[in-house]
Amino acid sequence: MDTIGFEQHDHKSCVQGALSAVEAQCAAHKLQFTPVRRRVLEILLSEHRAMGAYEILDVLRDEGLGSQPPVAYRALDFLVSHRFAHKVERLNAFIACTHPGQTHTPAFLICRNCDAVAEAHAEPTRGILGKAADEAGFAIEQAVVEAVGLCPNCREGHPACA
Amino acid sequence: MDTIGFEQHDHKSCVQGALSAVEAQCAAHKLQFTPVRRRVLEILLSEHRAMGAYEILDVLRDEGLGSQPPVAYRALDFLVSHRFAHKVERLNAFIACTHPGQTHTPAFLICRNCDAVAEAHAEPTRGILGKAADEAGFAIEQAVVEAVGLCPNCREGHPACA
DNA sequence: TGCTGATGCGTTATGATATTACATACAATG
DNA sequence: CATTGTATGTAATATCATAACGCATCAGCA
């Protein structure tokens, strides 16, 4: 399972591993990992890309798991608030966390050509930004770091990219 | 004029200075700084906060400068693409650049209590993220860095905050 | 002058994203 | 079994954004 998500990997075990990890987390913290929530996470994990809420909703609807926007948004809120998934603000889309359970500040590398998204780490409270925040007296609680550019495949005109 | 925007400052001269700088930039690059574009920038500068496109449109409409969404969005596109303003993805809102003309990667400190936004600098291609991108073969072209937290005024229960 | 192309604006319509509000289901608990 | 809290179902609506078309203006030029 890769943290930097542009390479090939064993997708099936990657999905399974993440699901198990989330299950364990939910059990440990007495969170209700309901069918809808589970299914939404599975969809995100198996697609392994950023998906819009309505795109997820389409899948749920086909499966009879819900048909109105709040169903998808509520499940996504649960996943995002417990950090099992993240919202990519730049795309107004959601993506499964590639390392659930570990505390981290996710940072995303978003390909402007094929929309592939890889999750990396950032440490916004360090470096220039953290210094500026300190000086301003601003208390950073959470950060969104999203870099837009070209993924390795698209840089080489790889067929994997649409 | 402050770069970290939570403190008091000479607002009038701050607005004037930014407008002059943008005017000069437009003249130098043969960009059309039309009445609508100018007015939208003035609105953003004078409010000194992140505003939604429709909020800006309301002002334009009252002034007879345009009444339909594309008018506001086109002006904002112009301002954003030339970096005279920035989009705050987290808020789906726009804010005037506090130092137009200087090349920079803007980073925002967003107060979750009063929605005040300060612009700081970031250097996403350095640090952990830059390293991860390099290793992944990802070419960062542009980055969104937005930190959510509490501004100094709200930390102290300052009356300036709603 | 009159043509032509480029750019910006006006307007209608629609698409895409997200939330409010209220009703219902259902499991855990006393 | 009544109560409570959490999750879900559904209708309606709010909010954010763009497509597509036509017109106005203006610069460059024959």
Short mmCIF file of C-alpha atoms (C1' of nucleotides) in Angstrom, two decimals:
data_model
loop_
_atom_site.label_atom_id
_atom_site.label_comp_id
_atom_site.label_asym_id
_atom_site.label_seq_id
_atom_site.Cartn_x
_atom_site.Cartn_y
_atom_site.Cartn_z
CA MET A 1 0.00 0.00 0.00
CA ASP A 2 1.45 3.27 -1.06
CA THR A 3 1.18 6.60 0.65
CA ILE A 4 2.12 8.41 -2.49
CA GLY A 5 -0.69 7.29 -4.68
CA PHE A 6 0.46 7.45 -8.26
CA GLU A 7 2.13 4.05 -8.44
CA GLN A 8 0.58 0.69 -8.97
CA HIS A 9 -0.18 -1.30 -5.88
CA ASP A 10 -2.09 -4.26 -4.51
CA HIS A 11 -5.46 -2.60 -4.55
CA LYS A 12 -7.50 -5.38 -3.01
CA SER A 13 -5.36 -5.67 0.07
CA CYS A 14 -5.13 -1.90 0.27
CA VAL A 15 -8.93 -1.67 0.48
CA GLN A 16 -9.17 -4.52 2.94
CA GLY A 17 -6.48 -3.15 5.14
CA ALA A 18 -8.04 0.27 5.35
CA LEU A 19 -11.47 -1.17 6.08
CA SER A 20 -10.10 -3.32 8.87
CA ALA A 21 -8.26 -0.40 10.35
CA VAL A 22 -11.40 1.72 10.35
CA GLU A 23 -13.46 -1.09 11.81
CA ALA A 24 -10.97 -1.44 14.62
CA GLN A 25 -10.98 2.31 15.24
CA CYS A 26 -14.75 2.41 15.37
CA ALA A 27 -14.89 -0.51 17.77
CA ALA A 28 -12.29 1.10 19.98
CA HIS A 29 -14.07 4.43 20.11
CA LYS A 30 -17.64 3.09 20.14
CA LEU A 31 -18.48 4.70 16.81
CA GLN A 32 -21.31 3.28 14.76
CA PHE A 33 -19.90 1.99 11.51
CA THR A 34 -23.31 1.63 9.89
CA PRO A 35 -24.00 0.04 6.49
CA VAL A 36 -24.27 3.38 4.69
CA ARG A 37 -21.09 4.72 6.26
CA ARG A 38 -19.26 1.51 5.55
CA ARG A 39 -20.45 1.38 1.98
CA VAL A 40 -19.45 4.98 1.30
CA LEU A 41 -15.97 4.28 2.62
CA GLU A 42 -15.77 1.13 0.49
CA ILE A 43 -16.76 3.10 -2.59
CA LEU A 44 -14.12 5.72 -1.92
CA LEU A 45 -11.48 3.11 -1.17
CA SER A 46 -12.21 0.99 -4.20
CA GLU A 47 -12.33 3.91 -6.62
CA HIS A 48 -9.15 5.22 -5.05
CA ARG A 49 -9.78 8.73 -6.27
CA ALA A 50 -11.59 11.89 -5.28
CA MET A 51 -15.33 11.57 -5.82
CA GLY A 52 -18.13 14.11 -5.62
CA ALA A 53 -20.92 13.58 -3.14
CA TYR A 54 -23.47 13.17 -5.90
CA GLU A 55 -21.32 10.62 -7.66
CA ILE A 56 -21.25 8.57 -4.47
CA LEU A 57 -24.96 9.12 -4.06
CA ASP A 58 -25.55 7.64 -7.52
CA VAL A 59 -23.89 4.42 -6.42
CA LEU A 60 -25.87 4.32 -3.18
CA ARG A 61 -29.08 4.88 -5.07
CA ASP A 62 -28.38 2.02 -7.46
CA GLU A 63 -27.87 -0.20 -4.45
CA GLY A 64 -31.00 0.97 -2.65
CA LEU A 65 -29.00 2.47 0.20
CA GLY A 66 -30.33 6.00 -0.07
CA SER A 67 -31.34 8.43 -2.72
CA GLN A 68 -31.25 11.94 -1.31
CA PRO A 69 -28.19 14.18 -0.85
CA PRO A 70 -28.26 14.22 2.95
CA VAL A 71 -27.68 10.46 3.01
CA ALA A 72 -24.37 10.86 1.23
CA TYR A 73 -23.38 14.06 3.01
CA ARG A 74 -24.10 12.60 6.43
CA ALA A 75 -22.01 9.54 5.79
CA LEU A 76 -19.23 11.72 4.40
CA ASP A 77 -19.42 14.03 7.42
CA PHE A 78 -18.96 11.05 9.68
CA LEU A 79 -15.99 9.76 7.71
CA VAL A 80 -14.38 13.17 7.42
CA SER A 81 -14.90 14.16 11.04
CA HIS A 82 -13.25 10.95 12.19
CA ARG A 83 -10.54 11.34 9.56
CA PHE A 84 -11.38 8.13 7.72
CA ALA A 85 -11.76 10.28 4.64
CA HIS A 86 -10.82 13.78 3.62
CA LYS A 87 -12.43 16.53 1.64
CA VAL A 88 -10.43 17.92 -1.25
CA GLU A 89 -11.59 21.53 -1.20
CA ARG A 90 -10.12 22.32 -4.53
CA LEU A 91 -12.26 19.69 -6.23
CA ASN A 92 -15.28 19.78 -3.92
CA ALA A 93 -14.75 16.07 -3.66
CA PHE A 94 -13.93 13.40 -1.12
CA ILE A 95 -11.24 10.76 -0.88
CA ALA A 96 -10.54 7.89 1.48
CA CYS A 97 -7.69 8.37 3.90
CA THR A 98 -4.71 6.26 2.97
CA HIS A 99 -3.56 5.78 6.55
CA PRO A 100 -6.53 5.90 8.90
CA GLY A 101 -5.79 5.96 12.56
CA GLN A 102 -2.50 7.77 12.32
CA THR A 103 -2.81 11.35 13.36
CA HIS A 104 -1.69 13.50 10.53
CA THR A 105 -2.26 16.65 8.55
CA PRO A 106 -3.13 15.44 5.12
CA ALA A 107 -1.74 17.22 2.09
CA PHE A 108 -2.87 16.43 -1.40
CA LEU A 109 -1.06 16.34 -4.69
CA ILE A 110 -3.73 16.88 -7.32
CA CYS A 111 -3.01 16.25 -11.00
CA ARG A 112 -4.59 18.96 -13.11
CA ASN A 113 -4.61 16.69 -16.12
CA CYS A 114 -6.11 13.43 -14.88
CA ASP A 115 -7.49 14.52 -11.50
CA ALA A 116 -5.57 11.78 -9.71
CA VAL A 117 -5.01 12.64 -6.06
CA ALA A 118 -2.24 11.40 -3.82
CA GLU A 119 -2.13 11.94 -0.11
CA ALA A 120 1.07 13.08 1.51
CA HIS A 121 1.94 14.61 4.87
CA ALA A 122 2.37 18.23 5.72
CA GLU A 123 3.44 20.00 8.84
CA PRO A 124 1.83 23.37 8.50
CA THR A 125 2.59 24.44 12.01
CA ARG A 126 6.27 24.24 11.23
CA GLY A 127 8.06 26.31 8.67
CA ILE A 128 7.19 29.74 7.40
CA LEU A 129 3.46 29.44 7.89
CA GLY A 130 3.75 28.32 11.48
CA LYS A 131 6.06 31.19 12.19
CA ALA A 132 3.69 33.69 10.63
CA ALA A 133 0.79 32.27 12.62
CA ASP A 134 2.77 32.50 15.85
CA GLU A 135 3.69 36.09 15.17
CA ALA A 136 0.10 36.96 14.41
CA GLY A 137 -1.11 35.18 17.52
CA PHE A 138 -3.17 32.83 15.42
CA ALA A 139 -3.76 29.32 16.74
CA ILE A 140 -3.76 26.82 13.90
CA GLU A 141 -6.10 23.94 14.62
CA GLN A 142 -6.37 22.36 11.26
CA ALA A 143 -4.96 22.93 7.82
CA VAL A 144 -5.76 22.27 4.23
CA VAL A 145 -2.79 21.84 1.97
CA GLU A 146 -3.49 21.10 -1.65
CA ALA A 147 -0.92 21.26 -4.41
CA VAL A 148 -2.00 21.30 -8.02
CA GLY A 149 0.37 20.14 -10.73
CA LEU A 150 1.23 17.23 -12.96
CA CYS A 151 1.46 13.67 -11.76
CA PRO A 152 4.36 11.53 -12.95
CA ASN A 153 2.20 9.63 -15.40
CA CYS A 154 0.86 12.74 -17.06
CA ARG A 155 4.32 14.27 -17.24
CA GLU A 156 5.33 11.37 -19.45
CA GLY A 157 2.14 11.21 -21.47
CA HIS A 158 1.39 7.91 -19.85
CA PRO A 159 -1.66 6.00 -21.17
CA ALA A 160 -2.97 5.62 -17.64
CA CYS A 161 -4.15 9.21 -17.87
CA ALA A 162 -7.35 10.12 -19.58
CA MET B 1 -0.37 48.08 5.84
CA ASP B 2 -0.15 44.74 7.48
CA THR B 3 0.51 41.44 5.86
CA ILE B 4 -0.89 39.61 8.83
CA GLY B 5 -4.37 40.93 8.79
CA PHE B 6 -5.74 40.71 12.30
CA GLU B 7 -4.37 43.96 13.61
CA GLN B 8 -5.71 47.44 13.17
CA HIS B 9 -4.22 49.44 10.37
CA ASP B 10 -4.69 52.51 8.21
CA HIS B 11 -7.40 51.10 6.09
CA LYS B 12 -7.86 53.97 3.70
CA SER B 13 -4.24 54.09 2.67
CA CYS B 14 -4.17 50.31 2.51
CA VAL B 15 -7.00 50.35 -0.04
CA GLN B 16 -5.48 53.20 -2.00
CA GLY B 17 -2.08 51.60 -2.09
CA ALA B 18 -3.37 48.31 -3.34
CA LEU B 19 -5.49 49.97 -6.00
CA SER B 20 -2.55 52.00 -7.24
CA ALA B 21 -0.35 48.94 -7.36
CA VAL B 22 -2.93 47.04 -9.38
CA GLU B 23 -3.44 49.98 -11.71
CA ALA B 24 0.26 50.13 -12.35
CA GLN B 25 0.42 46.40 -12.97
CA CYS B 26 -2.43 46.57 -15.44
CA ALA B 27 -0.87 49.45 -17.30
CA ALA B 28 2.45 47.65 -17.44
CA HIS B 29 0.93 44.45 -18.79
CA LYS B 30 -1.73 46.02 -20.99
CA LEU B 31 -4.54 44.51 -18.99
CA GLN B 32 -7.95 46.13 -19.12
CA PHE B 33 -8.80 47.37 -15.66
CA THR B 34 -12.46 48.00 -16.51
CA PRO B 35 -15.01 49.67 -14.22
CA VAL B 36 -16.55 46.37 -13.12
CA ARG B 37 -13.18 44.79 -12.39
CA ARG B 38 -12.03 47.86 -10.57
CA ARG B 39 -15.17 48.10 -8.51
CA VAL B 40 -15.03 44.44 -7.51
CA LEU B 41 -11.47 44.89 -6.32
CA GLU B 42 -12.46 48.04 -4.43
CA ILE B 43 -15.27 46.16 -2.72
CA LEU B 44 -12.95 43.35 -1.69
CA LEU B 45 -10.29 45.77 -0.51
CA SER B 46 -12.63 47.95 1.47
CA GLU B 47 -14.40 45.07 3.18
CA HIS B 48 -11.05 43.52 3.90
CA ARG B 49 -12.52 40.06 4.32
CA ALA B 50 -13.46 37.03 2.28
CA MET B 51 -16.70 37.61 0.38
CA GLY B 52 -18.86 35.27 -1.64
CA ALA B 53 -19.44 35.99 -5.29
CA TYR B 54 -23.15 36.62 -4.72
CA GLU B 55 -22.42 38.99 -1.90
CA ILE B 56 -20.25 41.02 -4.24
CA LEU B 57 -22.90 40.76 -6.90
CA ASP B 58 -25.44 42.28 -4.52
CA VAL B 59 -23.27 45.37 -4.21
CA LEU B 60 -22.79 45.60 -7.96
CA ARG B 61 -26.50 45.27 -8.51
CA ASP B 62 -27.27 48.10 -6.10
CA GLU B 63 -24.87 50.26 -8.04
CA GLY B 64 -26.25 49.29 -11.44
CA LEU B 65 -23.00 47.66 -12.47
CA GLY B 66 -24.41 44.25 -13.25
CA SER B 67 -27.00 41.95 -11.86
CA GLN B 68 -26.27 38.42 -13.04
CA PRO B 69 -23.74 35.96 -11.59
CA PRO B 70 -21.44 35.85 -14.63
CA VAL B 71 -20.68 39.55 -14.21
CA ALA B 72 -19.23 38.96 -10.77
CA TYR B 73 -17.55 35.69 -11.63
CA ARG B 74 -15.88 37.13 -14.71
CA ALA B 75 -14.47 40.04 -12.78
CA LEU B 76 -13.31 37.68 -10.03
CA ASP B 77 -11.72 35.36 -12.59
CA PHE B 78 -9.77 38.27 -13.94
CA LEU B 79 -8.62 39.38 -10.51
CA VAL B 80 -7.74 35.87 -9.39
CA SER B 81 -5.94 34.87 -12.56
CA HIS B 82 -3.75 37.95 -12.32
CA ARG B 83 -3.33 37.41 -8.59
CA PHE B 84 -4.95 40.68 -7.57
CA ALA B 85 -7.30 38.57 -5.48
CA HIS B 86 -7.40 35.01 -4.23
CA LYS B 87 -10.06 32.41 -3.79
CA VAL B 88 -10.40 30.91 -0.33
CA GLU B 89 -11.46 27.38 -1.20
CA ARG B 90 -12.47 26.57 2.30
CA LEU B 91 -15.07 29.32 2.32
CA ASN B 92 -15.95 29.41 -1.38
CA ALA B 93 -15.14 33.06 -1.12
CA PHE B 94 -12.75 35.66 -2.46
CA ILE B 95 -10.37 38.11 -0.87
CA ALA B 96 -8.18 40.90 -2.17
CA CYS B 97 -4.48 40.20 -2.27
CA THR B 98 -2.62 42.11 0.39
CA HIS B 99 0.54 42.47 -1.66
CA PRO B 100 -0.30 42.53 -5.35
CA GLY B 101 2.56 42.37 -7.76
CA GLN B 102 4.84 40.34 -5.57
CA THR B 103 5.04 36.77 -6.70
CA HIS B 104 4.01 34.57 -3.85
CA THR B 105 2.16 31.50 -2.78
CA PRO B 106 -0.60 32.79 -0.61
CA ALA B 107 -1.51 30.97 2.57
CA PHE B 108 -4.54 31.88 4.61
CA LEU B 109 -5.21 31.91 8.30
CA ILE B 110 -8.96 31.58 8.67
CA CYS B 111 -10.66 32.20 11.99
CA ARG B 112 -13.36 29.63 12.58
CA ASN B 113 -15.14 31.95 14.96
CA CYS B 114 -15.36 35.27 13.14
CA ASP B 115 -14.34 34.23 9.62
CA ALA B 116 -11.58 36.79 9.51
CA VAL B 117 -8.90 35.86 7.02
CA ALA B 118 -5.27 36.88 7.03
CA GLU B 119 -2.89 36.30 4.20
CA ALA B 120 0.53 34.92 4.90
CA HIS B 121 3.23 33.31 2.80
CA ALA B 122 3.87 29.65 2.26
CA GLU B 123 6.59 27.79 0.48
CA PRO B 124 4.95 24.51 -0.34
CA THR B 125 7.71 23.30 -2.60
CA ARG B 126 10.06 23.32 0.35
CA GLY B 127 9.73 21.22 3.43
CA ILE B 128 8.10 17.87 3.82
CA LEU B 129 5.54 18.34 1.11
CA GLY B 130 8.09 19.35 -1.49
CA LYS B 131 10.16 16.33 -0.62
CA ALA B 132 7.18 14.00 -0.94
CA ALA B 133 6.27 15.54 -4.28
CA ASP B 134 9.81 15.12 -5.56
CA GLU B 135 9.88 11.51 -4.51
CA ALA B 136 6.55 10.85 -6.18
CA GLY B 137 7.68 12.60 -9.34
CA PHE B 138 4.91 15.14 -8.95
CA ALA B 139 5.49 18.63 -10.30
CA ILE B 140 3.85 21.22 -8.06
CA GLU B 141 2.65 24.21 -10.04
CA GLN B 142 0.41 25.89 -7.57
CA ALA B 143 -0.73 25.33 -4.03
CA VAL B 144 -3.61 26.08 -1.75
CA VAL B 145 -2.67 26.43 1.88
CA GLU B 146 -5.44 27.27 4.28
CA ALA B 147 -5.19 26.99 8.03
CA VAL B 148 -8.30 27.07 10.19
CA GLY B 149 -8.08 28.11 13.80
CA LEU B 150 -8.65 30.99 16.16
CA CYS B 151 -7.50 34.52 15.47
CA PRO B 152 -5.89 36.50 18.29
CA ASN B 153 -9.01 38.58 18.89
CA CYS B 154 -11.26 35.57 19.25
CA ARG B 155 -8.78 33.83 21.52
CA GLU B 156 -9.24 36.67 23.96
CA GLY B 157 -12.95 37.07 23.53
CA HIS B 158 -12.31 40.41 21.90
CA PRO B 159 -15.36 42.56 21.09
CA ALA B 160 -14.15 42.93 17.49
CA CYS B 161 -15.45 39.44 16.85
CA ALA B 162 -19.08 38.74 16.15
"C1'" DT C 1 -14.67 55.30 -43.98
"C1'" DG C 2 -15.90 50.71 -43.36
"C1'" DC C 3 -14.41 46.03 -42.37
"C1'" DT C 4 -12.83 42.63 -39.08
"C1'" DG C 5 -11.32 40.34 -35.03
"C1'" DA C 6 -10.68 40.49 -30.11
"C1'" DT C 7 -12.38 41.44 -25.76
"C1'" DG C 8 -15.68 42.49 -22.37
"C1'" DC C 9 -20.42 42.85 -20.84
"C1'" DG C 10 -25.76 41.70 -20.46
"C1'" DT C 11 -28.98 38.11 -19.94
"C1'" DT C 12 -31.31 33.63 -19.74
"C1'" DA C 13 -31.06 29.36 -18.37
"C1'" DT C 14 -29.14 25.60 -16.11
"C1'" DG C 15 -25.87 22.77 -13.62
"C1'" DA C 16 -23.36 21.41 -9.42
"C1'" DT C 17 -22.77 21.44 -4.60
"C1'" DA C 18 -24.74 21.54 0.00
"C1'" DT C 19 -28.07 22.30 3.85
"C1'" DT C 20 -32.53 22.90 6.49
"C1'" DA C 21 -36.30 20.93 8.44
"C1'" DC C 22 -39.11 17.58 9.75
"C1'" DA C 23 -40.70 12.74 9.99
"C1'" DT C 24 -39.53 7.99 10.99
"C1'" DA C 25 -36.87 3.87 12.64
"C1'" DC C 26 -34.47 1.60 15.91
"C1'" DA C 27 -31.35 0.18 19.58
"C1'" DA C 28 -29.87 0.91 24.41
"C1'" DT C 29 -31.26 1.95 28.83
"C1'" DG C 30 -33.89 2.54 33.04
"C1'" DC D 1 -42.67 -0.56 27.90
"C1'" DA D 2 -41.55 4.31 27.88
"C1'" DT D 3 -37.70 7.34 27.11
"C1'" DT D 4 -33.71 8.93 24.99
"C1'" DG D 5 -30.26 9.40 21.67
"C1'" DT D 6 -28.56 8.40 17.27
"C1'" DA D 7 -29.22 7.33 12.52
"C1'" DT D 8 -31.92 7.39 8.41
"C1'" DG D 9 -35.69 8.87 4.81
"C1'" DT D 10 -37.46 12.59 2.22
"C1'" DA D 11 -38.96 17.10 0.38
"C1'" DA D 12 -37.74 21.38 -0.31
"C1'" DT D 13 -34.54 24.89 -0.80
"C1'" DA D 14 -30.20 27.42 -0.47
"C1'" DT D 15 -25.74 28.38 -2.28
"C1'" DC D 16 -22.09 28.37 -5.63
"C1'" DA D 17 -20.82 28.29 -10.53
"C1'" DT D 18 -20.96 27.92 -15.65
"C1'" DA D 19 -22.79 27.44 -20.57
"C1'" DA D 20 -24.37 29.71 -24.36
"C1'" DC D 21 -25.89 33.36 -26.88
"C1'" DG D 22 -26.01 38.17 -28.60
"C1'" DC D 23 -24.56 42.96 -28.43
"C1'" DA D 24 -21.20 46.92 -27.67
"C1'" DT D 25 -16.79 48.76 -28.02
"C1'" DC D 26 -12.44 49.49 -29.80
"C1'" DA D 27 -7.96 48.73 -32.15
"C1'" DG D 28 -5.76 47.70 -36.43
"C1'" DC D 29 -5.89 48.17 -41.05
"C1'" DA D 30 -7.14 48.30 -46.18
#
